[in-house]
Coordinates of C-alpha atoms in Angstrom, one line a residue:
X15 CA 31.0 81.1 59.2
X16 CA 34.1 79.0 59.2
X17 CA 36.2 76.9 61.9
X18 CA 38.8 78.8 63.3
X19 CA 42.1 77.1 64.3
X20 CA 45.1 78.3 66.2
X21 CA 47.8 76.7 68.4
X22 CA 49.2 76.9 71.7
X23 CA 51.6 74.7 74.0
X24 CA 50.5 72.8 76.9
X25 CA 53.4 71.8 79.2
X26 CA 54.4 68.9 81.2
X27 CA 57.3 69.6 83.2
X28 CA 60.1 70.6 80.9
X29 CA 58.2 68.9 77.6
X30 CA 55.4 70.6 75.7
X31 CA 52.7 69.3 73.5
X32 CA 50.7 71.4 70.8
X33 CA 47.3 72.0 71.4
X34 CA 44.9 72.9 68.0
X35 CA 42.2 74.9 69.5
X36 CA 39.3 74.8 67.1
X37 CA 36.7 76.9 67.4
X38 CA 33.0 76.8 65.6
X39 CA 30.0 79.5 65.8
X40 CA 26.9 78.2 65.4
X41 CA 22.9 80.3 65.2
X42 CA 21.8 78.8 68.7
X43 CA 21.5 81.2 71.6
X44 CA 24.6 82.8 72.8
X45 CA 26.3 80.5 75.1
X46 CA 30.5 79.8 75.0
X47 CA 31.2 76.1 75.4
X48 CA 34.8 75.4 76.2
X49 CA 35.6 71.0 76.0
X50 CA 38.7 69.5 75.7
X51 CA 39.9 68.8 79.4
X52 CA 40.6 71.9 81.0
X53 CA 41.3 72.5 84.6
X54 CA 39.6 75.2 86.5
X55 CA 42.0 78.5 85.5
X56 CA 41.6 77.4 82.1
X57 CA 37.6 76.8 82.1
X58 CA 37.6 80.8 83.7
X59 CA 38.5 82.1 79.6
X60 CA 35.6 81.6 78.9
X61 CA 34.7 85.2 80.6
X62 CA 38.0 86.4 80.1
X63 CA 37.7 86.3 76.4
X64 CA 34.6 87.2 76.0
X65 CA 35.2 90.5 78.2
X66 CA 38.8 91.3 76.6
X67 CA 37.4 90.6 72.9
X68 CA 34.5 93.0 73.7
X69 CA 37.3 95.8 75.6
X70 CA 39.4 95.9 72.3
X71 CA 37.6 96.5 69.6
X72 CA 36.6 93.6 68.3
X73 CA 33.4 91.5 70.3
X74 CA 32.7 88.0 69.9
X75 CA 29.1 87.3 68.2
X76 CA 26.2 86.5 70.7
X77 CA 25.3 83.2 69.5
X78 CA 26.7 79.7 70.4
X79 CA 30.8 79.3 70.6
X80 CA 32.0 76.1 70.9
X81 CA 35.9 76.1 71.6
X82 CA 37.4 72.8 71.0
X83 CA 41.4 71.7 72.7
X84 CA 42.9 68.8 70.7
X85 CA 43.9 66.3 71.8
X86 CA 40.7 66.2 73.9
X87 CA 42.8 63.5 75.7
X88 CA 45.7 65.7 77.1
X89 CA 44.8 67.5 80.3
X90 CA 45.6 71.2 80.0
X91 CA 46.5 73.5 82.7
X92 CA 46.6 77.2 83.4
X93 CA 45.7 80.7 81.4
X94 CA 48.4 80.6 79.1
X95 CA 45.7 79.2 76.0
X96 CA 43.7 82.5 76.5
X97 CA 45.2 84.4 73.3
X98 CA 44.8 81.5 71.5
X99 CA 41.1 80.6 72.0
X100 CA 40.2 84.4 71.3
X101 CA 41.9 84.7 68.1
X102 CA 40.5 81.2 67.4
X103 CA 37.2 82.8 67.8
X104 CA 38.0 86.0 66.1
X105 CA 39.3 84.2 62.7
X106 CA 35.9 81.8 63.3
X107 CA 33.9 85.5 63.2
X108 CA 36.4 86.1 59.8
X109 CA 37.5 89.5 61.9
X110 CA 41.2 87.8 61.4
X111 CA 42.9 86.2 58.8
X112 CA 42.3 82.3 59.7
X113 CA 44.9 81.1 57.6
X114 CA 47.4 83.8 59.4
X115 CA 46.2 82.6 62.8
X116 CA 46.6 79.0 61.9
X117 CA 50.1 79.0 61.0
X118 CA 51.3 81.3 64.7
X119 CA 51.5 79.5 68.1
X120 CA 49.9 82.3 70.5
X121 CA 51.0 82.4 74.4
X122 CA 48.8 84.7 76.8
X123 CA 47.2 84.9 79.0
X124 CA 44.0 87.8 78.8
X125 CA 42.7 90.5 81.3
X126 CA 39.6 91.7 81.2
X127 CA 40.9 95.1 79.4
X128 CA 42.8 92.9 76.7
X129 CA 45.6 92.8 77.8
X130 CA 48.2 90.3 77.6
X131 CA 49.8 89.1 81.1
X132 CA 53.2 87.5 81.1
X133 CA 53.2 83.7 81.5
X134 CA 55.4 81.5 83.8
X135 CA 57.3 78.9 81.7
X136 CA 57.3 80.6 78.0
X137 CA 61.0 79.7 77.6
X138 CA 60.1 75.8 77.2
X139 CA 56.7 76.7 75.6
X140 CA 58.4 78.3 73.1
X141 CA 61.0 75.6 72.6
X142 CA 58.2 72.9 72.1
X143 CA 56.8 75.2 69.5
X144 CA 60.1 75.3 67.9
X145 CA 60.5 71.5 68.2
X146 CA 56.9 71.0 66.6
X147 CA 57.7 73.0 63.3
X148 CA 56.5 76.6 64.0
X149 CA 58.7 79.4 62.8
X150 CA 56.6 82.3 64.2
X151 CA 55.2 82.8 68.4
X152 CA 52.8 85.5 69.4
X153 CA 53.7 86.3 73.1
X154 CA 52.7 88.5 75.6
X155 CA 55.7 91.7 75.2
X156 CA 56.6 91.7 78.8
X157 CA 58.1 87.7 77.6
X158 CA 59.2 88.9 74.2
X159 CA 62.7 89.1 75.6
X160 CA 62.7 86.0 77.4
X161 CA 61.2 84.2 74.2
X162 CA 63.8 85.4 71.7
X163 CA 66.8 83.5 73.3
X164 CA 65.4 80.5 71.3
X165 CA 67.5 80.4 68.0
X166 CA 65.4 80.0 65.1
X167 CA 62.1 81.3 65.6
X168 CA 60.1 84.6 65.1
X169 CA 59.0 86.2 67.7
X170 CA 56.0 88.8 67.8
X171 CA 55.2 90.1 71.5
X172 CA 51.9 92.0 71.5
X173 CA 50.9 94.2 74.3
X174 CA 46.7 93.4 73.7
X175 CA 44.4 91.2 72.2
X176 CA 43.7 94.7 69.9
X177 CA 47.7 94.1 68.7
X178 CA 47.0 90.6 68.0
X179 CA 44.4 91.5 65.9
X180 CA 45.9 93.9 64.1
X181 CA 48.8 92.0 63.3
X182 CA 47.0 88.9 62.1
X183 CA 44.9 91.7 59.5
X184 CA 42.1 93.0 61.9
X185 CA 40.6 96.5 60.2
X186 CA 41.0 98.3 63.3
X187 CA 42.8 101.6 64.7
X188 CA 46.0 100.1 67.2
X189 CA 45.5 102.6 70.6
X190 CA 48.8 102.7 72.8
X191 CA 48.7 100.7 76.1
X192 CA 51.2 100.0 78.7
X193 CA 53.0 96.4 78.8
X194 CA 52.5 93.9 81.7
X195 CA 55.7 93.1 82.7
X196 CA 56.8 90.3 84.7
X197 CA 57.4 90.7 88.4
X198 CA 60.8 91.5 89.8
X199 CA 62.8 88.2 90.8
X200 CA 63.2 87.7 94.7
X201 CA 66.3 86.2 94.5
X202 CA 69.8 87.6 95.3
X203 CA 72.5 88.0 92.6
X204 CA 75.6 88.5 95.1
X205 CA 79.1 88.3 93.6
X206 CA 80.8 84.9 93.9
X207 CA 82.9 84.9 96.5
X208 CA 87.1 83.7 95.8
X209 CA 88.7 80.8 97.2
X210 CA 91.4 82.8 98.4
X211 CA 89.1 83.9 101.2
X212 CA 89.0 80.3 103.1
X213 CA 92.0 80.5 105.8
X214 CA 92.8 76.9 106.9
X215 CA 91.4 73.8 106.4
X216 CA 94.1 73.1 103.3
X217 CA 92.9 69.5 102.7
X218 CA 89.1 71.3 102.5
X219 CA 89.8 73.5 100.1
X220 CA 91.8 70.9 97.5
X221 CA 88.7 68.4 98.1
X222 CA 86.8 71.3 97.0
X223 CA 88.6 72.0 93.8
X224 CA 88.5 67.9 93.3
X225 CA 85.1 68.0 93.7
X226 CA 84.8 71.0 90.6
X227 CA 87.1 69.0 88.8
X228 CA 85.3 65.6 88.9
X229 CA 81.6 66.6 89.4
X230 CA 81.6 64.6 92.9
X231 CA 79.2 65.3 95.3
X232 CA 80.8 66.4 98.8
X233 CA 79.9 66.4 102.4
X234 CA 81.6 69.2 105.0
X235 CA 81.1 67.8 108.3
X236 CA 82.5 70.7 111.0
X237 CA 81.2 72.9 114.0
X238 CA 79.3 76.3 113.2
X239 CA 82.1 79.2 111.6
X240 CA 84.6 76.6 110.4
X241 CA 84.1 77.6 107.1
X242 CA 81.6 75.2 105.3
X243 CA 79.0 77.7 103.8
X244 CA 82.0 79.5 102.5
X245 CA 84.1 76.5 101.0
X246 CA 79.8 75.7 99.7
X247 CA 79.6 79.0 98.3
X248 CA 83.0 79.4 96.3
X249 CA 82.5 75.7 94.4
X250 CA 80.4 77.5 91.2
X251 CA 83.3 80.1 91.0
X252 CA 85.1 77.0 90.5
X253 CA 83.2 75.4 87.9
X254 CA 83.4 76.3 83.7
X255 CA 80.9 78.2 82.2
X256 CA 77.4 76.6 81.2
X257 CA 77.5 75.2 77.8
X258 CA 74.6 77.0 75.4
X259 CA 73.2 74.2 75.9
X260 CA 73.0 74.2 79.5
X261 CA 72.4 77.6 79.8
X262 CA 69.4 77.3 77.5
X263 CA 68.0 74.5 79.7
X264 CA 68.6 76.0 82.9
X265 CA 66.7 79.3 82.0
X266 CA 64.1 77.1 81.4
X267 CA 63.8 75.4 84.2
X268 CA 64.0 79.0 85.9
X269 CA 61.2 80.2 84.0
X270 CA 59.2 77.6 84.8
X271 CA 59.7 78.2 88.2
X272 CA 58.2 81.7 87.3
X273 CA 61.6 83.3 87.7
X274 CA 61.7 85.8 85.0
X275 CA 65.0 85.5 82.6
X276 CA 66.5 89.0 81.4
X277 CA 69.5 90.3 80.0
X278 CA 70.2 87.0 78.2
X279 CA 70.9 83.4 78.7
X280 CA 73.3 83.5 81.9
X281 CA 76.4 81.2 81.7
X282 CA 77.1 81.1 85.0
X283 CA 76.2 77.3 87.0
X284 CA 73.5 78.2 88.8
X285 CA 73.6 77.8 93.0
X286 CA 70.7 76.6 94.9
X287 CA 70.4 76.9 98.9
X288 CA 66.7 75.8 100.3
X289 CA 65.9 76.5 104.0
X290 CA 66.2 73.4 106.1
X291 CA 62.7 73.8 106.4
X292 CA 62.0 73.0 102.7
X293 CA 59.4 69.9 102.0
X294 CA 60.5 66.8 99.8
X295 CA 58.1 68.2 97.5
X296 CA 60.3 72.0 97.4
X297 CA 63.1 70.2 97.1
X298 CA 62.5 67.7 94.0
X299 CA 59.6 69.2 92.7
X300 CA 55.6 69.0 92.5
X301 CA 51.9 70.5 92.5
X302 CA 48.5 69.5 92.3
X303 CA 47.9 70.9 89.0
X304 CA 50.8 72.5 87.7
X305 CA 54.2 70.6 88.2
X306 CA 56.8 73.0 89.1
X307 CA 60.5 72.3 89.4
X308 CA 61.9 72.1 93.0
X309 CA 65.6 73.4 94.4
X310 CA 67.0 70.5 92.8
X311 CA 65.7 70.7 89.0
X312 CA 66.7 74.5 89.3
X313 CA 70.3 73.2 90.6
X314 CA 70.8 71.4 87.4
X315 CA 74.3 72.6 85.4
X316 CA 75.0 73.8 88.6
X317 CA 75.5 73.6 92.7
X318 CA 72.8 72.2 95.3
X319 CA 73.8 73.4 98.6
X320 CA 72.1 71.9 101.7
X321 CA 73.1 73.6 105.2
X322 CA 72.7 72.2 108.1
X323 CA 71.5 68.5 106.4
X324 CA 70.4 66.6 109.7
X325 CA 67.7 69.2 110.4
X326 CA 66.1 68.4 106.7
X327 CA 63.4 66.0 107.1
X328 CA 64.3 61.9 106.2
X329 CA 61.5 62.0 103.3
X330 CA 63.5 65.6 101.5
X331 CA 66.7 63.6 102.0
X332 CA 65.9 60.6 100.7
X333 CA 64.0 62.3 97.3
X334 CA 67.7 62.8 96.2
X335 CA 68.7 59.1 96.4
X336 CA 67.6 58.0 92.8
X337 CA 67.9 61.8 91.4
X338 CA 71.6 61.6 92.2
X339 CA 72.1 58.0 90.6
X340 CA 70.2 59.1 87.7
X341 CA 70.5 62.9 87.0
X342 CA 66.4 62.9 86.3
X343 CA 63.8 63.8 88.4
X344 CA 60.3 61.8 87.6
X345 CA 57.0 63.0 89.4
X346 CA 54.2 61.2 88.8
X347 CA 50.7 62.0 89.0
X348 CA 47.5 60.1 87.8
X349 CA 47.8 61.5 84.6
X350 CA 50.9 62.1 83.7
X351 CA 54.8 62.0 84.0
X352 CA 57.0 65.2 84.4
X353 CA 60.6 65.0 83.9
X354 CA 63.2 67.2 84.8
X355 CA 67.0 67.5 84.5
X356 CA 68.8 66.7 87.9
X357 CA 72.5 67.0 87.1
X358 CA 73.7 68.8 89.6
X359 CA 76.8 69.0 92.4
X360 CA 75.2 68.0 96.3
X361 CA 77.3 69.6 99.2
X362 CA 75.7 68.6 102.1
X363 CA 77.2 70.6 105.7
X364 CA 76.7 69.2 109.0
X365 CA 77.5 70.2 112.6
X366 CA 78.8 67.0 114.7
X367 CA 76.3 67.0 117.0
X368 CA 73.2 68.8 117.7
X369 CA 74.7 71.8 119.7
X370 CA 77.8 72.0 117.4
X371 CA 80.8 71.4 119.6
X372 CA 81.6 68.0 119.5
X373 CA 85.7 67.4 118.6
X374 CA 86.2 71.3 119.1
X375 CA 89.3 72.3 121.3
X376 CA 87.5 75.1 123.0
X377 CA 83.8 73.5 122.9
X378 CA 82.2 72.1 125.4
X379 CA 79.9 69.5 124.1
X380 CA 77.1 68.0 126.5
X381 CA 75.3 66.1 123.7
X382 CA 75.3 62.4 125.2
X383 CA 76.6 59.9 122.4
X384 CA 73.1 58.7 121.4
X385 CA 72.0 61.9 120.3
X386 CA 75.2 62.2 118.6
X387 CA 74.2 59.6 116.7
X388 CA 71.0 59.9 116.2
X389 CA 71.7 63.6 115.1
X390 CA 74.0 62.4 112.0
X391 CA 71.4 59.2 111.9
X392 CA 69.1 61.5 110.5
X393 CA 71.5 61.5 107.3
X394 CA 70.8 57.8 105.9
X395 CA 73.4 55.4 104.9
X396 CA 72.3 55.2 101.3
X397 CA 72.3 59.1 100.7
X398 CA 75.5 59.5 102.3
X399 CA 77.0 55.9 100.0
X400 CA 76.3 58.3 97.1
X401 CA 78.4 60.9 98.0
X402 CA 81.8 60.6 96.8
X403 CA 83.9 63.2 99.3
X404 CA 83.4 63.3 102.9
X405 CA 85.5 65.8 104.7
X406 CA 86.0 67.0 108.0
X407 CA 86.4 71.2 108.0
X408 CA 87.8 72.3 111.7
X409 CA 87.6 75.9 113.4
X410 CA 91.0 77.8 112.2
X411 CA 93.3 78.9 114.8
X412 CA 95.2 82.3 116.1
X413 CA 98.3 81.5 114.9
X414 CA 96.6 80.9 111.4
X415 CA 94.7 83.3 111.2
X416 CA 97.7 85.5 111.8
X417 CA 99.7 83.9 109.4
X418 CA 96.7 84.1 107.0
X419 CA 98.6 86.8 104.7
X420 CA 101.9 85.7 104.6
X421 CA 101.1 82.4 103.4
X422 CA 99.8 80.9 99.6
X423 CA 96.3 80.7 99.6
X424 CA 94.6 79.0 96.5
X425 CA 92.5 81.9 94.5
X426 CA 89.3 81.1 92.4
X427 CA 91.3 82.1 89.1
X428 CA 94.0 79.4 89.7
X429 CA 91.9 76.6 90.7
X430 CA 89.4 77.4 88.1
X431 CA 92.0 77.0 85.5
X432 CA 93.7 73.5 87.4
X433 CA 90.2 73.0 87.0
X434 CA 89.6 73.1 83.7
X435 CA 92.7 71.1 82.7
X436 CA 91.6 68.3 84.6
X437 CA 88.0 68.2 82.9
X438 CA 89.8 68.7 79.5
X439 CA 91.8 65.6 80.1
X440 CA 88.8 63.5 81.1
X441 CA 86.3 64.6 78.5
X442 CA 89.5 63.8 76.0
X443 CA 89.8 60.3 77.7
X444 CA 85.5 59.5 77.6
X445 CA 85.6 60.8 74.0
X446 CA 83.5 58.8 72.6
X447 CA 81.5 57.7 75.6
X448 CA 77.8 58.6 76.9
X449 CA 80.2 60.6 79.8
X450 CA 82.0 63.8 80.0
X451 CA 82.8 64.1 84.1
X452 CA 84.7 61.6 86.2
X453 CA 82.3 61.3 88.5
X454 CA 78.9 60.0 85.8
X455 CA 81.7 57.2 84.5
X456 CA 79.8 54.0 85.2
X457 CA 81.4 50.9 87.5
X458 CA 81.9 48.8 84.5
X459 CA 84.2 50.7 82.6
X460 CA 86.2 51.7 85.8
X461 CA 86.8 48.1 85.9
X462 CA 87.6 47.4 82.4
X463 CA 91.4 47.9 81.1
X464 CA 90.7 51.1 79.5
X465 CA 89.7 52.4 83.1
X466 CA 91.6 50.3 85.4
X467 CA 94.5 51.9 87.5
X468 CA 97.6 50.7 87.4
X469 CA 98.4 47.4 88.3
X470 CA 98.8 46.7 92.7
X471 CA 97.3 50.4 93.1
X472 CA 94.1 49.2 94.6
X473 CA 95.4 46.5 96.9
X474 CA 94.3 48.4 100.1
X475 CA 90.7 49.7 98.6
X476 CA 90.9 45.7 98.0
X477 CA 91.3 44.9 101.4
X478 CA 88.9 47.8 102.6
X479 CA 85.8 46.3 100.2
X480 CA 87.0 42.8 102.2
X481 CA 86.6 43.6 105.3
X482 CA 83.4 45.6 104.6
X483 CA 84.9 49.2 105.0
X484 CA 83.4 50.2 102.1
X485 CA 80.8 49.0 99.5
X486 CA 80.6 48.3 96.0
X487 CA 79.2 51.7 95.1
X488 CA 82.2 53.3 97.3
X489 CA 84.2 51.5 95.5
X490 CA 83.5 52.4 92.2
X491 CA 83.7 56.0 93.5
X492 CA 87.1 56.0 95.3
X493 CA 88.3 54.4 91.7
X494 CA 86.5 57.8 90.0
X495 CA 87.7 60.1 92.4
X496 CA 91.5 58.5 91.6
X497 CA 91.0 59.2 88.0
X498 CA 90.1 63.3 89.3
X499 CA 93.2 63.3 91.2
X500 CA 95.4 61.7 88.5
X501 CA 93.7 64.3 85.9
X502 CA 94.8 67.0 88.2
X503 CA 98.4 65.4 88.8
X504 CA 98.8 65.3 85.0
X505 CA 99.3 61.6 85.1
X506 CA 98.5 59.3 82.7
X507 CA 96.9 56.7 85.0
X508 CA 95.9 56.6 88.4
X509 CA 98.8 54.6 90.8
X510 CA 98.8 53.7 94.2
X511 CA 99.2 57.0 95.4
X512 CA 96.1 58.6 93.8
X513 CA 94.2 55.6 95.1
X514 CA 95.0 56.1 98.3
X515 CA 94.5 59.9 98.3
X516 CA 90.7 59.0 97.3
X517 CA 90.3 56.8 99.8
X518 CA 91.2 59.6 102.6
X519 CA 89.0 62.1 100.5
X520 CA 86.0 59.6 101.1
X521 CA 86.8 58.5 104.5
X522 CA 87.7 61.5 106.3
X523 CA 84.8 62.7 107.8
X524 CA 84.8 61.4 111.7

């Protein structure tokens, strides 16, 4: 008898670690002995292998099998190691090729018939394979797919434990099974919506397309049907395609999640739109066990979209504070760290009082003015500091909604390409810098004479940072958003006009 070895990835949020499984058959009495620190789904394979090996063809001996997971040290989670503790067996029982099975990273997880179930998360798994050295994955078929959009790897997808077998040299007769394929996603795939749509609120919409432009994060402050889910929901039309890159990293955030990805890497920014109901932990991310990504690591690239912000509790709120500074999310646990991207676009909406009414023409409000404030209280200071565009959106008229088709409206097309010229002429102007957008430009270099506007143009943000109008972050962010509106302008450096402009865009929200 020999030592079997095989490999298999154990993940930690985004980054993965290869596991050696070793695994030893000795003449004691049958017993399977499985060490290495696994968690409870991952100590059940010991009866799942033993029942699939024995269902395809090929049982394990009865006599002691000692399964080893190295680095003993790492915690490892979840069913995913199943495939590769059975083949680890199989080439210890020389039914396999142990050199073949040494050299494969296998992903799977193992019913009791042998076959292979599809895995949450094999789009990062198979990255961190990639990243380690290995040129070949064994994965379940119904992720073969999903697997393959990693450039420069081999990937084999096996429908059994039987298949695996056979493929790593087993003497055995393949018989035809169905694949386990993933579930269905439960998530909508609507068309984006155009621009052109939006009637009124002209100073909305262009803060809109400064927002796309800059990467700023935005607050629509308005009563229910003046338009702030829609302006919310046309912002990724307005946004470039994902990077490959990006999209690579957002699919594999979304796999993680246990979203199945199909039909190939998407390029469009994703959009994200929790319930208000959602828990810090479903908005940011978490788990006992398993760390999954929340609404705002699956935002990243793209849009987080929070409706009706005052009725999210403080503690989800206040989880984006250091996200948002940062563009990483860190959740820690006893024994580890997990790390996920956070780079995404907040738009927060907000009625201006609990019933809704407050500041309409036609509204009667009867919220007293405590409960006003304690209402848009319930957004903190700090959160709202680190948004750079604060708008009010207002209920359109008759008379404009009648005069909706004679006049210009701004469609998705156009802005998307005033868009894009902007972000060229900033990423050509950061060249060089840790920074692409506007809006992740640090204060420092803002203030330096490469950054600084032109001389006298901030003499009123001046006077507003004096008298205590505004702090230091909002200053540094009215001086960002000046640099969006110059881009946009064409201009070569923001003046006193573009300053000014900024200083309305961040102001304007009663």
């Amino acid at each position: 008898m020999t030592i079997g070895r095989a490999h298999a990835i154990s993940l930690l949020g985004l980054d993965g670690a290869v596991v050696e499984i070793e695994a030893d058959i000795s003449s004691n009495l049958p017993s399977f002995v499985l060490i290495g620190l696994p968690d409870a789904a991952l100590g059940e394979a010991r009866d799942r292998v033993r029942s699939a090996a024995g269902n395809s063809g090929c049982p394990l001996p009865a006599r002691k099998l000692t399964v080893n997971l190295s680095p003993a040290a790492l915690p490892k989670h979840g069913s995913g190691f199943d495939l590769g503790i059975a083949l680890a067996a199989l080439a210890a029982d020389d039914q396999v090729s142990a050199d073949s099975v040494a050299r494969v990273v296998h992903l799977g997880e193992l019913g009791l018939d042998g076959r292979l179930r599809p895995l949450a998360g094999i789009l990062p798994a198979v990255l961190a394979a990639v990243r380690a050295g290995f040129d070949t994955v064994v994965v379940p078929a119904g992720n073969a797919d999903e697997a393959a959009l990693v450039p420069g790897v081999r990937v084999v997808g096996v429908v059994s434990l039987r298949d695996a077998a056979i493929w790593h040299g087993a003497e055995l007769e393949p018989i035809p099974l169905d694949a386990l394929l993933p579930a269905a996603p439960d998530e909508a795939h609507d068309e984006e919506g155009d621009l052109a749509d939006v009637i009124g609120n002209p100073d909305a919409v262009e803060a809109i397309q400064v927002a796309a432009a800059g990467g700023h994060h935005i607050y629509l402050l308005g009563p229910p049907g003046a338009g702030k889910t829609m302006l919310a929901s046309r912002l990724p039309s307005l946004l470039p395609q994902l990077t490959p890159h990006e999209a690579l990293e957002t699919a594999s955030i979304r796999s993680l999640a246990g979203i199945p990805v199909r039909g190939g890497l998407s390029l469009r920014p994703p959009f994200e739109a929790p319930h208000h109901t959602a828990s810090a932990a479903a908005i940011v991310g978490g788990g006992s066990g398993v760390i999954r990504p929340g609404a705002a690591a699956r935002a990243a690239n793209g849009v987080l979209f929070l409706d009706e912000a005052p009725e999210f509790s403080p503690a989800a709120l206040d989880a984006l504070r250091q996200p948002l500074e940062s563009g990483e999310i860190a959740i820690s646990r006893a024994t580890a760290t997990a790390r996920f991207p956070a780079r995404f676009q907040l738009v927060l909406a907000a009625n201006p009082c609990p019933c809704g009414n407050a500041g309409t023409r036609d509204g009667d409000c009867r919220c007293t003015p405590f409960a006003v404030r304690r209402y848009l209280g319930r957004l903190s200071g700090p959160l709202l500091d680190r948004v750079d565009i604060r708008m009010d959106v207002h209920r359109i008229t008759t008379a404009q909604l009648r005069a909706a088709g004679s006049g210009d409206r701004v469609d998705s097309e156009s802005a998307r390409a005033r868009v894009r010229q902007a972000r060229a002429a900033a990423a050509e102007r950061l060249r060089g810098t840790a920074w692409r957008l506007n809006a992740q430009v640090a204060g420092t270099w803002l203030r330096s004479p490469a950054g600084a506007p032109e001389r006298g143009a901030t003499l009123g943000l001046d006077r507003a940072l004096e008298r205590g109008g505004i702090t230091m972050r909002g200053y540094d962010r009215v001086l960002r958003l000046a640099w969006t509106l110059c881009d946009l302008d064409g201009s070569p450096r923001p003046d006193a006009d573009h300053v000014g402009r900024a200083l309305y865009l961040r102001k304007a929200a009663r």
